[in-house]
Amino acid sequence: MWWGVAAALLANVLYSAGFVLEKRALAALPEVSVRRPARLLRLVLGSWLWIGGSLALASGFGAQLVVYRTLPIAAAQGIFVSGLVILVLLSSVLLGEETSGRERYALGAILLALLMVVLSLKEGSDTVSRSAPAPLILLVCVPTLALGVWLYGSAERRARHRHRMPTTGVEYGVAVGLLYGVSSLAIKGVSSHLTGSGFGGAVLGVLRSPYPYLLLFTGVFGLVMSQAALQRCRASLIVPVCTTVTCLFTAVLGTVSFGEALPEDPLRLALRIGGTALAVSVLLAMPKHDPPPQPQSLSPTRELTSHEPGRPAAEDTGVPAGQGAAASPRERDGGPGGHRGY
């Protein structure tokens, strides 16, 4: 049980470090797009920093296999969301992304949620399911994959509009989070086949299940989609959205699909549900938009000119020297109708 908690915390460190390293590598690369996946792969595979981030993510995958063999799905998700603390700290130090006061309060609440989930665990009393019906898994996962790809495509089409609003990353985070939710269920399924029947029997059992093929799909599409999204958006903004969707999907549908029971003790049940709900609600409440840029103040030279002693009030128009006072307000505002030309 406690090996699972340690593995979950290790997976948080590896996943957060991997995302930040990939984000930093992508910042130095030309713009990538899901419409040119071959070019995207060629660019990222040429960056040693990106390769290091990918190795960290792959190591997190290995740690996650240990987690799902020792912890119930709902408890594991409550611990995984604590990785947001590590992510925000690394993003601040390595990427220079500023953390708002609201985000700092959220980190404290997530640590409290982590403590509640850990206290709800009891050695030998929690049931960890080892299997799920393959038709049920496909019924849950296949429509989810289609929805995730469709949402991402819709976000891409809106992003290409000339007069679009600035991309916030929420749409990308939801789409990638759905794919990672399916991947999380597939990892849980693979872990269920790692039994004591020997390496050959385990491999054969995995290949006969839908899990490796779900992992292949989510690995390929998730790689391409997440890299384009990370390059365009703050890691400390898009990853929390992605994590929220992944945790909700895995905790709810994973518990139902694998038939894992919640604790029977009322106190432990309240801690388990309350901790998971607190962590998810904090992620949902975190800001999804960057603050608007601060308006630039007037330069000291212009302020001195505008408030020059003895200057007539009629000339205090803010028009640069040499341009003359003939320009009307209509002309200064960008032509007919007073609209500025953007």
CSV table of C-alpha atoms in Angstrom, one decimal:
chain,number,residue,atom,x,y,z
A,1,MET,CA,0.0,0.0,0.0
A,2,TRP,CA,2.6,2.6,1.0
A,3,TRP,CA,4.8,1.5,-1.9
A,4,GLY,CA,1.9,2.7,-4.1
A,5,VAL,CA,1.9,6.1,-2.4
A,6,ALA,CA,5.6,6.5,-2.9
A,7,ALA,CA,5.3,5.4,-6.5
A,8,ALA,CA,2.5,7.9,-7.1
A,9,LEU,CA,4.6,10.8,-5.6
A,10,LEU,CA,7.5,9.7,-7.8
A,11,ALA,CA,5.3,9.6,-10.8
A,12,ASN,CA,4.2,13.2,-10.0
A,13,VAL,CA,7.8,14.3,-10.0
A,14,LEU,CA,8.6,12.6,-13.2
A,15,TYR,CA,5.5,13.7,-15.1
A,16,SER,CA,5.9,17.4,-13.9
A,17,ALA,CA,9.6,17.4,-14.8
A,18,GLY,CA,8.9,15.8,-18.2
A,19,PHE,CA,6.2,18.4,-19.1
A,20,VAL,CA,8.4,21.3,-18.1
A,21,LEU,CA,11.4,20.0,-20.0
A,22,GLU,CA,9.3,19.5,-23.1
A,23,LYS,CA,7.8,22.9,-22.8
A,24,ARG,CA,11.2,24.5,-22.5
A,25,ALA,CA,12.5,22.6,-25.5
A,26,LEU,CA,9.4,23.6,-27.6
A,27,ALA,CA,10.0,27.3,-26.8
A,28,ALA,CA,13.2,27.1,-28.8
A,29,LEU,CA,11.7,25.3,-31.8
A,30,PRO,CA,9.8,26.6,-34.8
A,31,GLU,CA,6.0,26.4,-34.6
A,32,VAL,CA,4.7,22.9,-34.7
A,33,SER,CA,1.3,21.8,-35.9
A,34,VAL,CA,-0.8,18.6,-35.8
A,35,ARG,CA,-1.3,19.0,-39.5
A,36,ARG,CA,2.3,18.2,-40.1
A,37,PRO,CA,3.1,15.4,-37.7
A,38,ALA,CA,6.2,14.1,-39.5
A,39,ARG,CA,7.8,17.6,-39.3
A,40,LEU,CA,6.8,17.8,-35.6
A,41,LEU,CA,8.5,14.5,-34.8
A,42,ARG,CA,11.6,15.5,-36.7
A,43,LEU,CA,11.9,18.8,-34.8
A,44,VAL,CA,11.3,17.4,-31.3
A,45,LEU,CA,13.6,14.4,-31.8
A,46,GLY,CA,16.4,16.8,-32.7
A,47,SER,CA,16.2,18.4,-29.3
A,48,TRP,CA,18.1,16.6,-26.5
A,49,LEU,CA,16.1,18.6,-23.9
A,50,TRP,CA,12.9,17.3,-25.3
A,51,ILE,CA,14.2,13.8,-25.4
A,52,GLY,CA,15.1,14.1,-21.7
A,53,GLY,CA,11.6,15.3,-20.9
A,54,SER,CA,10.2,12.3,-22.9
A,55,LEU,CA,12.3,9.9,-20.9
A,56,ALA,CA,11.0,11.4,-17.7
A,57,LEU,CA,7.4,10.9,-18.8
A,58,ALA,CA,8.2,7.3,-19.8
A,59,SER,CA,9.7,6.7,-16.3
A,60,GLY,CA,6.5,8.2,-14.9
A,61,PHE,CA,4.5,5.6,-16.9
A,62,GLY,CA,6.6,2.8,-15.2
A,63,ALA,CA,5.9,4.3,-11.8
A,64,GLN,CA,2.2,4.5,-12.6
A,65,LEU,CA,2.1,0.7,-13.3
A,66,VAL,CA,3.2,0.1,-9.7
A,67,VAL,CA,0.6,2.6,-8.4
A,68,TYR,CA,-2.4,0.8,-10.1
A,69,ARG,CA,-1.2,-2.6,-8.7
A,70,THR,CA,-1.3,-1.4,-5.1
A,71,LEU,CA,-3.8,1.4,-4.8
A,72,PRO,CA,-7.5,1.8,-5.8
A,73,ILE,CA,-8.1,4.0,-8.8
A,74,ALA,CA,-10.0,6.8,-6.8
A,75,ALA,CA,-7.2,7.0,-4.2
A,76,ALA,CA,-4.5,7.1,-6.9
A,77,GLN,CA,-6.2,10.0,-8.6
A,78,GLY,CA,-6.4,12.0,-5.4
A,79,ILE,CA,-2.6,11.6,-5.0
A,80,PHE,CA,-1.8,12.3,-8.7
A,81,VAL,CA,-3.4,15.8,-8.6
A,82,SER,CA,-0.8,16.8,-6.0
A,83,GLY,CA,1.7,16.8,-8.9
A,84,LEU,CA,0.3,20.3,-9.7
A,85,VAL,CA,2.3,21.7,-6.8
A,86,ILE,CA,5.5,20.4,-8.3
A,87,LEU,CA,4.5,21.5,-11.8
A,88,VAL,CA,3.8,25.1,-10.7
A,89,LEU,CA,7.1,25.3,-8.8
A,90,LEU,CA,9.1,24.0,-11.7
A,91,SER,CA,7.3,26.2,-14.2
A,92,SER,CA,8.1,29.2,-12.1
A,93,VAL,CA,11.8,28.3,-11.7
A,94,LEU,CA,12.6,26.9,-15.1
A,95,LEU,CA,10.1,28.6,-17.4
A,96,GLY,CA,9.7,32.0,-15.7
A,97,GLU,CA,5.9,31.6,-15.6
A,98,GLU,CA,4.4,33.8,-12.9
A,99,THR,CA,2.2,32.3,-10.2
A,100,SER,CA,-0.8,34.3,-9.1
A,101,GLY,CA,-2.0,34.6,-5.5
A,102,ARG,CA,-5.0,32.5,-6.4
A,103,GLU,CA,-2.8,29.7,-7.7
A,104,ARG,CA,-0.7,29.7,-4.5
A,105,TYR,CA,-3.7,29.3,-2.3
A,106,ALA,CA,-4.8,26.4,-4.6
A,107,LEU,CA,-1.5,24.7,-4.0
A,108,GLY,CA,-2.1,24.7,-0.2
A,109,ALA,CA,-5.6,23.3,-0.7
A,110,ILE,CA,-4.3,20.5,-3.0
A,111,LEU,CA,-1.8,19.5,-0.3
A,112,LEU,CA,-4.6,19.3,2.2
A,113,ALA,CA,-6.5,17.1,-0.3
A,114,LEU,CA,-3.5,14.8,-0.6
A,115,LEU,CA,-3.3,14.4,3.1
A,116,MET,CA,-7.0,13.5,3.3
A,117,VAL,CA,-6.6,10.8,0.6
A,118,VAL,CA,-3.5,9.3,2.2
A,119,LEU,CA,-5.3,9.1,5.6
A,120,SER,CA,-8.2,7.3,4.0
A,121,LEU,CA,-5.9,4.4,3.0
A,122,LYS,CA,-5.6,1.3,5.2
A,123,GLU,CA,-3.4,-1.6,4.6
A,124,GLY,CA,-5.3,-4.8,3.7
A,125,SER,CA,-8.8,-3.2,3.7
A,126,ASP,CA,-8.9,-1.6,0.2
A,127,THR,CA,-9.8,-3.8,-2.7
A,128,VAL,CA,-7.6,-3.3,-5.8
A,129,SER,CA,-9.4,-4.8,-8.9
A,130,ARG,CA,-7.3,-6.8,-11.3
A,131,SER,CA,-9.5,-7.0,-14.4
A,132,ALA,CA,-12.4,-5.4,-16.3
A,133,PRO,CA,-14.7,-6.7,-19.1
A,134,ALA,CA,-13.0,-5.9,-22.5
A,135,PRO,CA,-16.4,-4.9,-24.1
A,136,LEU,CA,-17.1,-2.4,-21.3
A,137,ILE,CA,-13.6,-0.9,-21.6
A,138,LEU,CA,-14.1,-0.4,-25.3
A,139,LEU,CA,-17.6,1.0,-24.8
A,140,VAL,CA,-16.1,3.6,-22.5
A,141,CYS,CA,-12.8,4.4,-24.3
A,142,VAL,CA,-13.6,4.4,-28.0
A,143,PRO,CA,-16.3,7.2,-27.9
A,144,THR,CA,-14.0,9.2,-25.5
A,145,LEU,CA,-11.1,9.0,-28.0
A,146,ALA,CA,-13.3,10.2,-30.8
A,147,LEU,CA,-14.6,13.1,-28.7
A,148,GLY,CA,-11.1,14.1,-27.7
A,149,VAL,CA,-9.8,14.2,-31.3
A,150,TRP,CA,-12.9,16.1,-32.4
A,151,LEU,CA,-12.6,18.7,-29.6
A,152,TYR,CA,-8.9,19.3,-30.5
A,153,GLY,CA,-9.7,19.7,-34.2
A,154,SER,CA,-12.4,22.2,-33.3
A,155,ALA,CA,-10.0,24.2,-31.2
A,156,GLU,CA,-7.5,24.1,-34.1
A,157,ARG,CA,-10.1,25.4,-36.6
A,158,ARG,CA,-11.1,28.3,-34.3
A,159,ALA,CA,-7.4,29.1,-33.7
A,160,ARG,CA,-6.9,29.7,-37.5
A,161,HIS,CA,-9.6,32.3,-37.7
A,162,ARG,CA,-8.2,35.7,-38.4
A,163,HIS,CA,-10.2,37.6,-35.7
A,164,ARG,CA,-10.1,34.9,-33.1
A,165,MET,CA,-9.8,35.5,-29.4
A,166,PRO,CA,-6.5,34.7,-27.8
A,167,THR,CA,-6.0,30.9,-27.2
A,168,THR,CA,-6.3,30.1,-23.5
A,169,GLY,CA,-5.5,26.4,-23.6
A,170,VAL,CA,-8.7,25.2,-22.0
A,171,GLU,CA,-10.0,23.5,-25.1
A,172,TYR,CA,-6.6,21.8,-25.7
A,173,GLY,CA,-6.4,20.7,-22.1
A,174,VAL,CA,-9.8,19.1,-22.2
A,175,ALA,CA,-9.1,17.2,-25.4
A,176,VAL,CA,-5.7,16.0,-24.3
A,177,GLY,CA,-7.1,15.2,-20.8
A,178,LEU,CA,-9.7,12.8,-22.4
A,179,LEU,CA,-6.9,11.0,-24.3
A,180,TYR,CA,-4.8,10.7,-21.1
A,181,GLY,CA,-7.9,9.4,-19.2
A,182,VAL,CA,-8.2,6.6,-21.7
A,183,SER,CA,-4.4,6.0,-21.4
A,184,SER,CA,-4.7,5.9,-17.6
A,185,LEU,CA,-7.4,3.1,-17.8
A,186,ALA,CA,-5.2,1.2,-20.3
A,187,ILE,CA,-2.2,1.4,-17.9
A,188,LYS,CA,-4.5,0.1,-15.1
A,189,GLY,CA,-5.5,-2.8,-17.5
A,190,VAL,CA,-1.9,-3.6,-18.4
A,191,SER,CA,-0.9,-3.6,-14.7
A,192,SER,CA,-3.7,-6.2,-14.1
A,193,HIS,CA,-1.9,-8.7,-16.4
A,194,LEU,CA,1.5,-8.3,-14.6
A,195,THR,CA,0.9,-11.4,-12.5
A,196,GLY,CA,3.1,-14.2,-11.3
A,197,SER,CA,2.4,-16.4,-14.4
A,198,GLY,CA,5.7,-15.6,-15.9
A,199,PHE,CA,6.9,-13.0,-18.4
A,200,GLY,CA,5.7,-14.9,-21.5
A,201,GLY,CA,2.2,-15.4,-20.1
A,202,ALA,CA,2.0,-11.8,-19.0
A,203,VAL,CA,2.9,-10.6,-22.5
A,204,LEU,CA,0.5,-12.9,-24.2
A,205,GLY,CA,-2.3,-11.8,-21.9
A,206,VAL,CA,-1.6,-8.2,-22.6
A,207,LEU,CA,-1.6,-8.7,-26.3
A,208,ARG,CA,-4.9,-10.4,-26.2
A,209,SER,CA,-6.5,-7.5,-24.4
A,210,PRO,CA,-7.4,-4.1,-25.9
A,211,TYR,CA,-5.1,-2.2,-23.6
A,212,PRO,CA,-1.8,-2.1,-25.6
A,213,TYR,CA,-3.7,-0.9,-28.7
A,214,LEU,CA,-5.4,1.9,-26.6
A,215,LEU,CA,-2.0,2.9,-25.4
A,216,LEU,CA,-0.6,3.0,-28.9
A,217,PHE,CA,-3.4,5.2,-30.1
A,218,THR,CA,-3.2,7.6,-27.1
A,219,GLY,CA,0.6,7.6,-27.2
A,220,VAL,CA,0.7,8.6,-30.9
A,221,PHE,CA,-2.1,11.1,-30.9
A,222,GLY,CA,-1.4,12.4,-27.4
A,223,LEU,CA,2.2,13.1,-28.3
A,224,VAL,CA,1.4,15.1,-31.4
A,225,MET,CA,-1.6,17.0,-29.8
A,226,SER,CA,0.1,17.7,-26.5
A,227,GLN,CA,3.3,19.2,-28.1
A,228,ALA,CA,1.4,21.6,-30.2
A,229,ALA,CA,-0.7,22.6,-27.2
A,230,LEU,CA,2.3,23.0,-24.9
A,231,GLN,CA,4.0,25.3,-27.4
A,232,ARG,CA,1.1,27.7,-27.6
A,233,CYS,CA,-0.1,27.8,-23.9
A,234,ARG,CA,1.4,28.1,-20.4
A,235,ALA,CA,2.3,24.7,-19.0
A,236,SER,CA,1.0,25.9,-15.6
A,237,LEU,CA,-2.4,26.6,-17.2
A,238,ILE,CA,-2.9,23.8,-19.7
A,239,VAL,CA,-1.7,20.9,-17.5
A,240,PRO,CA,-4.1,21.6,-14.6
A,241,VAL,CA,-7.0,21.6,-17.0
A,242,CYS,CA,-5.7,18.3,-18.6
A,243,THR,CA,-5.2,16.8,-15.1
A,244,THR,CA,-8.7,17.7,-14.0
A,245,VAL,CA,-10.3,16.0,-16.9
A,246,THR,CA,-8.0,12.9,-16.6
A,247,CYS,CA,-8.6,12.5,-12.9
A,248,LEU,CA,-12.4,12.9,-13.2
A,249,PHE,CA,-12.6,10.5,-16.1
A,250,THR,CA,-10.3,7.9,-14.4
A,251,ALA,CA,-11.8,8.1,-10.9
A,252,VAL,CA,-15.4,7.8,-12.0
A,253,LEU,CA,-15.4,5.6,-15.1
A,254,GLY,CA,-12.4,3.6,-13.9
A,255,THR,CA,-13.9,2.8,-10.6
A,256,VAL,CA,-17.1,1.6,-12.3
A,257,SER,CA,-15.3,-0.3,-15.1
A,258,PHE,CA,-13.0,-2.2,-12.8
A,259,GLY,CA,-15.6,-2.6,-10.1
A,260,GLU,CA,-13.5,-1.2,-7.2
A,261,ALA,CA,-15.5,-0.6,-4.0
A,262,LEU,CA,-15.1,2.5,-1.8
A,263,PRO,CA,-14.1,2.2,1.9
A,264,GLU,CA,-16.9,0.9,4.2
A,265,ASP,CA,-15.8,2.9,7.2
A,266,PRO,CA,-17.7,6.2,7.2
A,267,LEU,CA,-14.6,8.3,8.3
A,268,ARG,CA,-12.3,6.8,5.7
A,269,LEU,CA,-15.1,7.1,3.0
A,270,ALA,CA,-15.5,10.8,3.9
A,271,LEU,CA,-11.8,11.4,3.7
A,272,ARG,CA,-11.5,9.5,0.4
A,273,ILE,CA,-14.4,11.3,-1.3
A,274,GLY,CA,-13.7,14.6,0.3
A,275,GLY,CA,-10.1,14.7,-0.6
A,276,THR,CA,-10.7,13.7,-4.2
A,277,ALA,CA,-13.5,16.2,-4.5
A,278,LEU,CA,-11.4,19.0,-2.9
A,279,ALA,CA,-8.5,18.4,-5.3
A,280,VAL,CA,-10.7,18.3,-8.4
A,281,SER,CA,-12.7,21.4,-7.3
A,282,VAL,CA,-9.5,23.3,-6.7
A,283,LEU,CA,-8.3,22.5,-10.2
A,284,LEU,CA,-11.6,23.5,-11.7
A,285,ALA,CA,-11.5,26.8,-9.8
A,286,MET,CA,-8.0,27.7,-10.9
A,287,PRO,CA,-7.7,30.6,-13.4
A,288,LYS,CA,-8.1,29.5,-17.0
A,289,HIS,CA,-7.0,32.8,-18.5
A,290,ASP,CA,-3.9,34.8,-18.4
A,291,PRO,CA,-4.3,38.3,-16.9
A,292,PRO,CA,-4.6,41.1,-19.5
A,293,PRO,CA,-1.5,43.1,-20.2
A,294,GLN,CA,-1.1,46.2,-18.2
A,295,PRO,CA,-1.6,49.4,-20.2
A,296,GLN,CA,1.6,51.3,-20.9
A,297,SER,CA,2.0,54.6,-19.1
A,298,LEU,CA,3.0,57.7,-20.8
A,299,SER,CA,6.7,58.3,-21.3
A,300,PRO,CA,8.3,61.0,-19.0
A,301,THR,CA,9.0,63.2,-22.0
A,302,ARG,CA,5.4,63.2,-23.2
A,303,GLU,CA,4.1,63.8,-19.7
A,304,LEU,CA,6.5,66.8,-19.4
A,305,THR,CA,5.4,68.1,-22.7
A,306,SER,CA,1.7,67.7,-21.9
A,307,HIS,CA,2.0,69.5,-18.6
A,308,GLU,CA,4.5,72.1,-19.6
A,309,PRO,CA,3.9,75.3,-17.7
A,310,GLY,CA,2.4,78.1,-19.7
A,311,ARG,CA,1.3,75.9,-22.6
A,312,PRO,CA,-2.2,76.7,-23.8
A,313,ALA,CA,-4.8,74.1,-22.9
A,314,ALA,CA,-6.0,73.8,-26.5
A,315,GLU,CA,-2.6,72.4,-27.5
A,316,ASP,CA,-2.6,69.7,-24.8
A,317,THR,CA,-3.8,67.0,-27.3
A,318,GLY,CA,-1.0,64.5,-26.9
A,319,VAL,CA,-0.2,64.7,-30.6
A,320,PRO,CA,3.6,64.0,-31.2
A,321,ALA,CA,5.7,67.0,-32.0
A,322,GLY,CA,6.0,67.7,-35.7
A,323,GLN,CA,2.7,66.1,-36.6
A,324,GLY,CA,0.7,69.3,-36.3
A,325,ALA,CA,-2.6,69.9,-34.8
A,326,ALA,CA,-4.6,69.6,-38.0
A,327,ALA,CA,-5.4,65.9,-37.5
A,328,SER,CA,-8.9,65.6,-36.3
A,329,PRO,CA,-10.0,63.1,-33.6
A,330,ARG,CA,-11.7,61.1,-36.4
A,331,GLU,CA,-8.4,60.9,-38.3
A,332,ARG,CA,-6.4,60.0,-35.1
A,333,ASP,CA,-8.9,57.2,-34.3
A,334,GLY,CA,-8.1,55.4,-37.5
A,335,GLY,CA,-10.3,56.8,-40.3
A,336,PRO,CA,-14.1,56.8,-41.0
A,337,GLY,CA,-16.3,55.7,-38.2
A,338,GLY,CA,-13.7,56.3,-35.5
A,339,HIS,CA,-12.5,52.7,-35.5
A,340,ARG,CA,-8.9,52.0,-35.0
A,341,GLY,CA,-7.2,49.8,-37.6
A,342,TYR,CA,-6.0,46.6,-35.9
